[in-house]
Amino acid sequence: MRGMYIHIPFCHQICHYCDFNKVFFKNQPVDEYIESMGQELAIMRQEGISFKEVETVFLGGGTPTSLSEKQLERLLEIIHEYVDVSSLKEFSTEANPDELTFGKLIVLKDGGVDRLSIGVQSFDADLLTKIGRTHGPDDAARVVGEARKAGFDNISIDLIYGLPGQTIAQWQDTLDKALALDLPHYSGYSLIVEPKTVFYNLMNKGKLPLPGEDMETEMFTMLIEQMERKGRKRYEISNFAIPGHESIHNLIYWENATYAGVGAGAHGYVDGTRYSNIGPIAKYMEKTALGERPVQQTHVVTAIEAMEEEMFLGLRKSNGVSISLFQEKFGRSLEEVYGETLHSLIKDGLVERLDDAVKLTHRGVYRGNDVFQQFLK
């Protein structure tokens, strides 16, 4: 097992685009939930699941920084009980700019966290309000400065384009202000309207003025070109970094490797089985209190499914899918399994074969979903 994802489902404010498992922080059993995650880890270890080889830990949500300093300290204590934090290649947490106080930064740093992923999304005050964010444009610069003061140098921010009513000028301003922070890593995602979100309900009522496909494509082009000009190489469709600062934890996902998912609604991939935990917090806690894994669904991944995942996850990376590693993992050649599909995609100019890799072409990056679909039988 290479990674561990820990889910904190609490938020002080629910963003209008978010479909992750989350609840409002107020009146929730936060302290008890943290202890339940410790119980889940203990049960996993009792079942023979080893955390000795874990390379990364990622705190996600929800909002991990919605926790108080004392709650963060307890969470980190529990993680230290099961993971040798000193040997990790990366220990990350997601954070909101207006919740990440200097005191919390010190707690995180002392607890071994060495990478911050900050949900900035936009530097436009009106857009931030429209999408349900509670921070302002100046909060991002402030928190980055405080994080550096606390000793963090591996910092990333998330940005979103294709927002309701967003203009090219607003996106350019956000890119300018983001790049002015001179961070080693940036993520830039197009808005996806998911079911069970505020935006989904507005869209169904015809009240969500989204930019058209052409404008969204232009925004994506701006993102790629301006990141490249500033030396942030695109190593995955939506992620850019100074070489050596790529997200190791996310690469575990894209390399189709194994990881544990801990917490309510968390997903994991262990010993050839993908699983998802119970989502409702009370039911999750009831299960762990009984000394049982809080797993809701499991799926044993077949050989065919594993090869499909290897392709559509691996092709997200700029270095693509390794031909020799595919042969080593599955005992079959890439040509044998996907030769016809690859020849068609190469002919269409969407995929190319270079040395030991198959990867998306520049044109293929813009039509990634169409390419990935070709490997789902």
Short mmCIF file of C-alpha atoms in Angstrom, two decimals:
data_model
loop_
_atom_site.label_atom_id
_atom_site.label_comp_id
_atom_site.label_asym_id
_atom_site.label_seq_id
_atom_site.Cartn_x
_atom_site.Cartn_y
_atom_site.Cartn_z
CA MET A 1 0.00 0.00 0.00
CA ARG A 2 1.54 3.27 -1.11
CA GLY A 3 -0.86 5.93 0.14
CA MET A 4 -3.37 6.81 2.82
CA TYR A 5 -6.31 9.17 2.37
CA ILE A 6 -8.06 10.47 5.50
CA HIS A 7 -11.47 12.11 5.09
CA ILE A 8 -12.60 15.02 7.28
CA PRO A 9 -16.25 15.58 6.30
CA PHE A 10 -16.81 18.84 8.17
CA CYS A 11 -17.25 22.31 6.64
CA HIS A 12 -18.19 25.68 8.07
CA GLN A 13 -19.63 26.53 4.64
CA ILE A 14 -20.74 24.21 1.80
CA CYS A 15 -19.45 25.30 -1.61
CA HIS A 16 -22.08 25.40 -4.36
CA TYR A 17 -20.14 23.01 -6.62
CA CYS A 18 -19.08 20.40 -4.05
CA ASP A 19 -20.49 16.86 -4.15
CA PHE A 20 -18.06 15.26 -1.69
CA ASN A 21 -19.27 13.65 1.52
CA LYS A 22 -19.59 16.61 3.90
CA VAL A 23 -21.75 18.18 6.63
CA PHE A 24 -21.93 21.54 8.38
CA PHE A 25 -19.49 21.63 11.29
CA LYS A 26 -21.91 23.00 13.89
CA ASN A 27 -23.35 20.48 16.36
CA GLN A 28 -21.37 17.58 14.88
CA PRO A 29 -19.54 14.97 17.03
CA VAL A 30 -16.15 16.06 15.69
CA ASP A 31 -13.99 14.79 18.58
CA GLU A 32 -15.76 11.43 18.60
CA TYR A 33 -15.39 11.15 14.83
CA ILE A 34 -11.63 11.63 15.07
CA GLU A 35 -11.47 8.80 17.62
CA SER A 36 -13.58 6.62 15.31
CA MET A 37 -11.00 7.03 12.55
CA GLY A 38 -8.41 5.78 15.03
CA GLN A 39 -10.64 2.78 15.68
CA GLU A 40 -10.94 2.15 11.94
CA LEU A 41 -7.15 2.16 11.57
CA ALA A 42 -6.85 -0.25 14.52
CA ILE A 43 -9.40 -2.61 12.95
CA MET A 44 -7.57 -2.51 9.62
CA ARG A 45 -4.31 -3.40 11.29
CA GLN A 46 -5.99 -6.24 13.19
CA GLU A 47 -7.21 -7.57 9.83
CA GLY A 48 -3.63 -7.73 8.60
CA ILE A 49 -3.52 -4.54 6.56
CA SER A 50 -0.03 -3.11 6.85
CA PHE A 51 0.84 0.57 6.79
CA LYS A 52 4.61 0.00 6.79
CA GLU A 53 5.04 0.78 3.11
CA VAL A 54 2.90 3.92 3.09
CA GLU A 55 4.65 6.73 1.17
CA THR A 56 2.05 9.48 1.46
CA VAL A 57 -0.74 10.65 3.73
CA PHE A 58 -3.37 13.08 2.47
CA LEU A 59 -5.93 14.85 4.65
CA GLY A 60 -8.96 15.76 2.54
CA GLY A 61 -12.57 16.68 2.93
CA GLY A 62 -14.75 18.42 3.58
CA THR A 63 -12.25 20.77 5.16
CA PRO A 64 -9.46 19.44 7.39
CA THR A 65 -8.66 22.99 8.52
CA SER A 66 -12.19 23.35 9.89
CA LEU A 67 -10.82 21.43 12.90
CA SER A 68 -9.52 23.36 15.89
CA GLU A 69 -5.84 23.30 16.82
CA LYS A 70 -6.57 20.77 19.57
CA GLN A 71 -8.55 18.55 17.19
CA LEU A 72 -5.80 18.70 14.59
CA GLU A 73 -3.26 17.74 17.24
CA ARG A 74 -5.33 14.68 18.20
CA LEU A 75 -5.81 13.65 14.58
CA LEU A 76 -2.07 13.86 13.94
CA GLU A 77 -1.35 11.86 17.12
CA ILE A 78 -3.56 9.06 15.81
CA ILE A 79 -1.88 9.07 12.41
CA HIS A 80 1.54 8.81 14.12
CA GLU A 81 0.33 5.68 15.93
CA TYR A 82 -0.11 3.82 12.64
CA VAL A 83 2.23 5.47 10.15
CA ASP A 84 5.95 6.21 10.39
CA VAL A 85 5.53 9.84 9.45
CA SER A 86 9.29 10.43 9.44
CA SER A 87 9.68 8.06 6.48
CA LEU A 88 6.88 9.52 4.35
CA LYS A 89 7.71 11.03 0.98
CA GLU A 90 4.81 13.47 1.37
CA PHE A 91 2.27 14.44 4.03
CA SER A 92 -0.40 16.78 2.62
CA THR A 93 -3.50 18.52 3.80
CA GLU A 94 -6.20 20.46 2.04
CA ALA A 95 -6.93 23.88 3.52
CA ASN A 96 -9.24 26.87 3.23
CA PRO A 97 -7.51 30.27 3.17
CA ASP A 98 -9.73 31.84 5.84
CA GLU A 99 -9.48 28.87 8.24
CA LEU A 100 -5.76 28.16 8.08
CA THR A 101 -4.53 30.26 11.02
CA PHE A 102 -0.88 30.59 11.95
CA GLY A 103 -1.54 28.47 15.03
CA LYS A 104 -2.94 25.65 12.90
CA LEU A 105 0.02 25.95 10.53
CA ILE A 106 2.38 25.38 13.46
CA VAL A 107 0.36 22.37 14.66
CA LEU A 108 0.44 20.86 11.17
CA LYS A 109 4.15 21.51 10.73
CA ASP A 110 5.01 20.04 14.14
CA GLY A 111 2.86 17.02 13.28
CA GLY A 112 4.88 16.22 10.17
CA VAL A 113 2.68 17.77 7.47
CA ASP A 114 4.98 19.11 4.75
CA ARG A 115 2.63 20.04 1.88
CA LEU A 116 -0.38 22.36 1.72
CA SER A 117 -3.10 22.25 -0.94
CA ILE A 118 -5.08 25.47 -0.55
CA GLY A 119 -8.52 25.88 -2.10
CA VAL A 120 -8.29 29.37 -3.55
CA GLN A 121 -10.43 28.75 -6.69
CA SER A 122 -10.52 32.41 -7.77
CA PHE A 123 -9.10 35.84 -6.94
CA ASP A 124 -12.34 37.59 -7.92
CA ALA A 125 -14.47 38.65 -4.95
CA ASP A 126 -17.79 38.42 -6.80
CA LEU A 127 -17.04 34.97 -8.19
CA LEU A 128 -15.96 33.71 -4.76
CA THR A 129 -19.33 34.79 -3.37
CA LYS A 130 -21.19 33.19 -6.28
CA ILE A 131 -19.55 29.80 -5.71
CA GLY A 132 -20.13 29.83 -1.94
CA ARG A 133 -16.60 30.50 -0.74
CA THR A 134 -16.12 32.42 2.49
CA HIS A 135 -12.62 33.81 1.91
CA GLY A 136 -11.69 36.95 0.01
CA PRO A 137 -9.05 37.58 -2.69
CA ASP A 138 -6.49 38.85 -0.16
CA ASP A 139 -6.75 35.82 2.11
CA ALA A 140 -4.78 33.59 -0.28
CA ALA A 141 -1.71 35.84 -0.33
CA ARG A 142 -1.90 36.25 3.45
CA VAL A 143 -2.06 32.54 4.17
CA VAL A 144 0.74 31.73 1.72
CA GLY A 145 2.93 34.28 3.50
CA GLU A 146 2.09 32.82 6.89
CA ALA A 147 2.67 29.28 5.64
CA ARG A 148 6.15 30.23 4.44
CA LYS A 149 6.81 31.89 7.79
CA ALA A 150 5.76 28.64 9.50
CA GLY A 151 8.31 26.72 7.42
CA PHE A 152 6.22 25.38 4.53
CA ASP A 153 7.76 25.60 1.09
CA ASN A 154 5.76 22.87 -0.70
CA ILE A 155 2.53 24.78 -1.32
CA SER A 156 -0.13 24.33 -3.99
CA ILE A 157 -3.32 26.22 -4.77
CA ASP A 158 -6.42 25.05 -6.62
CA LEU A 159 -8.07 27.24 -9.25
CA ILE A 160 -11.36 26.71 -11.10
CA TYR A 161 -12.34 28.05 -14.51
CA GLY A 162 -15.62 27.87 -16.40
CA LEU A 163 -17.45 29.37 -13.40
CA PRO A 164 -20.93 30.92 -13.78
CA GLY A 165 -20.60 34.32 -15.43
CA GLN A 166 -16.79 34.15 -15.45
CA THR A 167 -15.09 36.23 -18.14
CA ILE A 168 -11.74 35.82 -19.87
CA ALA A 169 -10.55 38.98 -18.11
CA GLN A 170 -11.47 37.56 -14.69
CA TRP A 171 -9.66 34.31 -15.43
CA GLN A 172 -6.59 36.23 -16.64
CA ASP A 173 -6.59 38.27 -13.43
CA THR A 174 -6.80 35.10 -11.34
CA LEU A 175 -3.89 33.53 -13.25
CA ASP A 176 -1.79 36.68 -12.84
CA LYS A 177 -2.38 36.84 -9.09
CA ALA A 178 -1.87 33.10 -8.63
CA LEU A 179 1.43 33.08 -10.51
CA ALA A 180 2.61 36.18 -8.65
CA LEU A 181 2.67 34.03 -5.50
CA ASP A 182 5.48 32.02 -7.17
CA LEU A 183 4.36 28.65 -5.83
CA PRO A 184 5.90 25.30 -6.82
CA HIS A 185 2.55 23.70 -7.70
CA TYR A 186 -0.81 24.74 -9.16
CA SER A 187 -3.98 22.81 -10.01
CA GLY A 188 -6.48 24.23 -12.49
CA TYR A 189 -9.83 22.49 -12.98
CA SER A 190 -12.81 23.19 -15.19
CA LEU A 191 -16.08 23.39 -13.30
CA ILE A 192 -18.07 20.16 -13.40
CA VAL A 193 -21.69 20.51 -12.29
CA GLU A 194 -22.39 17.44 -10.18
CA PRO A 195 -25.78 16.11 -9.00
CA LYS A 196 -26.91 16.98 -5.47
CA THR A 197 -25.17 20.38 -5.52
CA VAL A 198 -26.52 23.93 -5.43
CA PHE A 199 -25.21 24.50 -8.94
CA TYR A 200 -26.97 21.40 -10.24
CA ASN A 201 -30.29 22.64 -8.92
CA LEU A 202 -29.71 26.08 -10.43
CA MET A 203 -28.75 24.57 -13.77
CA ASN A 204 -31.95 22.53 -13.88
CA LYS A 205 -33.88 25.76 -13.32
CA GLY A 206 -32.00 27.53 -16.12
CA LYS A 207 -30.36 29.90 -13.64
CA LEU A 208 -26.70 28.93 -14.05
CA PRO A 209 -25.02 31.08 -16.75
CA LEU A 210 -22.01 28.95 -17.62
CA PRO A 211 -19.39 29.99 -20.18
CA GLY A 212 -19.70 28.14 -23.48
CA GLU A 213 -17.45 25.31 -24.59
CA ASP A 214 -15.33 27.61 -26.76
CA MET A 215 -14.64 30.00 -23.88
CA GLU A 216 -13.84 27.12 -21.54
CA THR A 217 -11.35 25.77 -24.09
CA GLU A 218 -9.76 29.22 -24.34
CA MET A 219 -9.42 29.35 -20.55
CA PHE A 220 -7.77 25.93 -20.53
CA THR A 221 -5.32 27.07 -23.21
CA MET A 222 -4.49 30.18 -21.17
CA LEU A 223 -3.85 27.99 -18.13
CA ILE A 224 -1.47 25.66 -19.98
CA GLU A 225 0.46 28.38 -21.80
CA GLN A 226 0.92 30.70 -18.84
CA MET A 227 1.92 27.92 -16.45
CA GLU A 228 4.49 26.69 -18.97
CA ARG A 229 5.90 30.21 -19.44
CA LYS A 230 6.43 30.42 -15.68
CA GLY A 231 8.26 27.08 -15.57
CA ARG A 232 5.37 25.07 -14.12
CA LYS A 233 5.31 21.96 -16.26
CA ARG A 234 2.04 20.19 -16.92
CA TYR A 235 2.57 16.68 -15.54
CA GLU A 236 -1.14 15.75 -15.52
CA ILE A 237 -4.08 17.21 -17.43
CA SER A 238 -4.96 19.71 -14.69
CA ASN A 239 -1.76 19.89 -12.62
CA PHE A 240 1.39 21.96 -13.02
CA ALA A 241 4.60 21.97 -11.04
CA ILE A 242 8.22 22.95 -10.93
CA PRO A 243 9.97 19.62 -11.65
CA GLY A 244 10.39 17.75 -8.38
CA HIS A 245 7.29 19.26 -6.77
CA GLU A 246 4.63 17.05 -8.36
CA SER A 247 1.96 15.71 -5.99
CA ILE A 248 3.24 12.27 -5.03
CA HIS A 249 -0.08 11.28 -3.48
CA ASN A 250 -2.09 12.12 -6.58
CA LEU A 251 0.44 10.30 -8.74
CA ILE A 252 -0.37 7.18 -6.71
CA TYR A 253 -3.95 7.46 -7.98
CA TRP A 254 -2.88 8.07 -11.59
CA GLU A 255 -0.39 5.21 -11.44
CA ASN A 256 -3.25 2.92 -10.42
CA ALA A 257 -1.45 1.99 -7.21
CA THR A 258 -2.93 0.94 -3.86
CA TYR A 259 -4.02 3.23 -1.05
CA ALA A 260 -6.13 3.11 2.10
CA GLY A 261 -9.22 5.29 2.47
CA VAL A 262 -10.06 6.17 6.09
CA GLY A 263 -13.12 8.03 7.33
CA ALA A 264 -16.79 8.41 6.47
CA GLY A 265 -17.35 8.10 2.73
CA ALA A 266 -13.66 7.52 1.98
CA HIS A 267 -12.61 5.27 -0.90
CA GLY A 268 -9.65 2.91 -0.94
CA TYR A 269 -7.91 0.34 -3.13
CA VAL A 270 -6.25 -2.49 -1.21
CA ASP A 271 -5.21 -5.99 -2.29
CA GLY A 272 -7.00 -5.76 -5.63
CA THR A 273 -10.27 -4.57 -4.09
CA ARG A 274 -11.78 -1.12 -4.34
CA TYR A 275 -14.01 -0.15 -1.43
CA SER A 276 -16.04 2.77 -0.15
CA ASN A 277 -16.87 3.48 3.46
CA ILE A 278 -20.26 4.27 4.96
CA GLY A 279 -21.06 7.93 4.31
CA PRO A 280 -23.35 9.08 7.16
CA ILE A 281 -21.16 9.98 10.12
CA ALA A 282 -23.37 8.44 12.82
CA LYS A 283 -23.58 5.09 10.99
CA TYR A 284 -19.84 5.15 10.30
CA MET A 285 -19.15 5.67 14.01
CA GLU A 286 -21.62 2.97 15.05
CA LYS A 287 -19.78 0.45 12.89
CA THR A 288 -16.31 1.24 14.21
CA ALA A 289 -17.64 1.18 17.79
CA LEU A 290 -18.64 -2.45 17.15
CA GLY A 291 -15.07 -3.24 16.12
CA GLU A 292 -16.04 -3.69 12.48
CA ARG A 293 -14.69 -2.10 9.31
CA PRO A 294 -17.15 0.65 8.23
CA VAL A 295 -17.12 -0.53 4.63
CA GLN A 296 -20.29 -0.04 2.63
CA GLN A 297 -19.30 -1.45 -0.77
CA THR A 298 -16.47 -3.55 -2.14
CA HIS A 299 -15.53 -4.50 -5.67
CA VAL A 300 -12.84 -6.99 -6.62
CA VAL A 301 -11.15 -5.48 -9.66
CA THR A 302 -10.92 -7.93 -12.56
CA ALA A 303 -7.84 -8.14 -14.76
CA ILE A 304 -9.69 -6.40 -17.59
CA GLU A 305 -10.85 -3.60 -15.29
CA ALA A 306 -7.33 -3.16 -13.91
CA MET A 307 -5.98 -2.76 -17.45
CA GLU A 308 -8.72 -0.27 -18.30
CA GLU A 309 -7.89 1.75 -15.20
CA GLU A 310 -4.19 1.60 -16.06
CA MET A 311 -4.98 3.25 -19.38
CA PHE A 312 -7.48 5.97 -18.53
CA LEU A 313 -5.68 6.94 -15.33
CA GLY A 314 -2.19 6.69 -16.81
CA LEU A 315 -3.04 8.69 -19.90
CA ARG A 316 -3.90 11.65 -17.67
CA LYS A 317 -0.17 11.96 -16.95
CA SER A 318 2.01 13.88 -19.38
CA ASN A 319 4.47 10.98 -19.51
CA GLY A 320 1.62 8.62 -20.32
CA VAL A 321 1.43 4.85 -19.87
CA SER A 322 4.65 2.84 -19.78
CA ILE A 323 4.57 0.03 -22.34
CA SER A 324 7.09 -2.11 -20.47
CA LEU A 325 5.40 -1.57 -17.09
CA PHE A 326 2.04 -2.57 -18.56
CA GLN A 327 3.61 -5.85 -19.73
CA GLU A 328 5.21 -6.38 -16.32
CA LYS A 329 2.00 -5.72 -14.37
CA PHE A 330 -0.42 -7.70 -16.51
CA GLY A 331 1.68 -10.28 -18.35
CA ARG A 332 0.26 -9.11 -21.66
CA SER A 333 1.54 -6.55 -24.12
CA LEU A 334 -0.20 -3.24 -24.64
CA GLU A 335 -0.38 -4.04 -28.36
CA GLU A 336 -2.07 -7.36 -27.70
CA VAL A 337 -4.76 -5.86 -25.48
CA TYR A 338 -5.35 -2.44 -27.01
CA GLY A 339 -3.59 -2.49 -30.36
CA GLU A 340 -6.66 -1.75 -32.47
CA THR A 341 -7.82 1.05 -30.17
CA LEU A 342 -4.37 2.62 -30.06
CA HIS A 343 -3.92 2.49 -33.83
CA SER A 344 -7.25 4.28 -34.27
CA LEU A 345 -6.38 6.97 -31.70
CA ILE A 346 -2.93 7.47 -33.21
CA LYS A 347 -4.48 7.82 -36.66
CA ASP A 348 -6.87 10.46 -35.30
CA GLY A 349 -3.96 12.39 -33.79
CA LEU A 350 -5.14 11.98 -30.20
CA VAL A 351 -2.45 9.61 -28.92
CA GLU A 352 1.19 9.08 -29.79
CA ARG A 353 3.79 6.43 -29.05
CA LEU A 354 7.18 7.73 -27.98
CA ASP A 355 9.94 5.35 -26.86
CA ASP A 356 8.46 3.24 -24.03
CA ALA A 357 5.28 5.25 -23.58
CA VAL A 358 1.87 5.92 -25.02
CA LYS A 359 0.63 9.41 -24.26
CA LEU A 360 -1.91 12.02 -25.25
CA THR A 361 -0.96 14.43 -28.01
CA HIS A 362 -1.54 18.17 -27.56
CA ARG A 363 -4.87 17.71 -29.35
CA GLY A 364 -5.63 14.66 -27.24
CA VAL A 365 -5.28 16.66 -24.01
CA TYR A 366 -8.29 18.73 -25.08
CA ARG A 367 -10.29 15.60 -25.86
CA GLY A 368 -9.11 13.50 -22.95
CA ASN A 369 -12.53 12.19 -21.95
CA ASP A 370 -13.17 11.00 -25.50
CA VAL A 371 -9.86 9.14 -25.46
CA PHE A 372 -10.43 7.57 -22.03
CA GLN A 373 -13.82 6.32 -23.13
CA GLN A 374 -12.18 4.18 -25.81
CA PHE A 375 -10.62 1.97 -23.12
CA LEU A 376 -13.86 1.24 -21.28
CA LYS A 377 -15.35 -1.92 -22.75
#
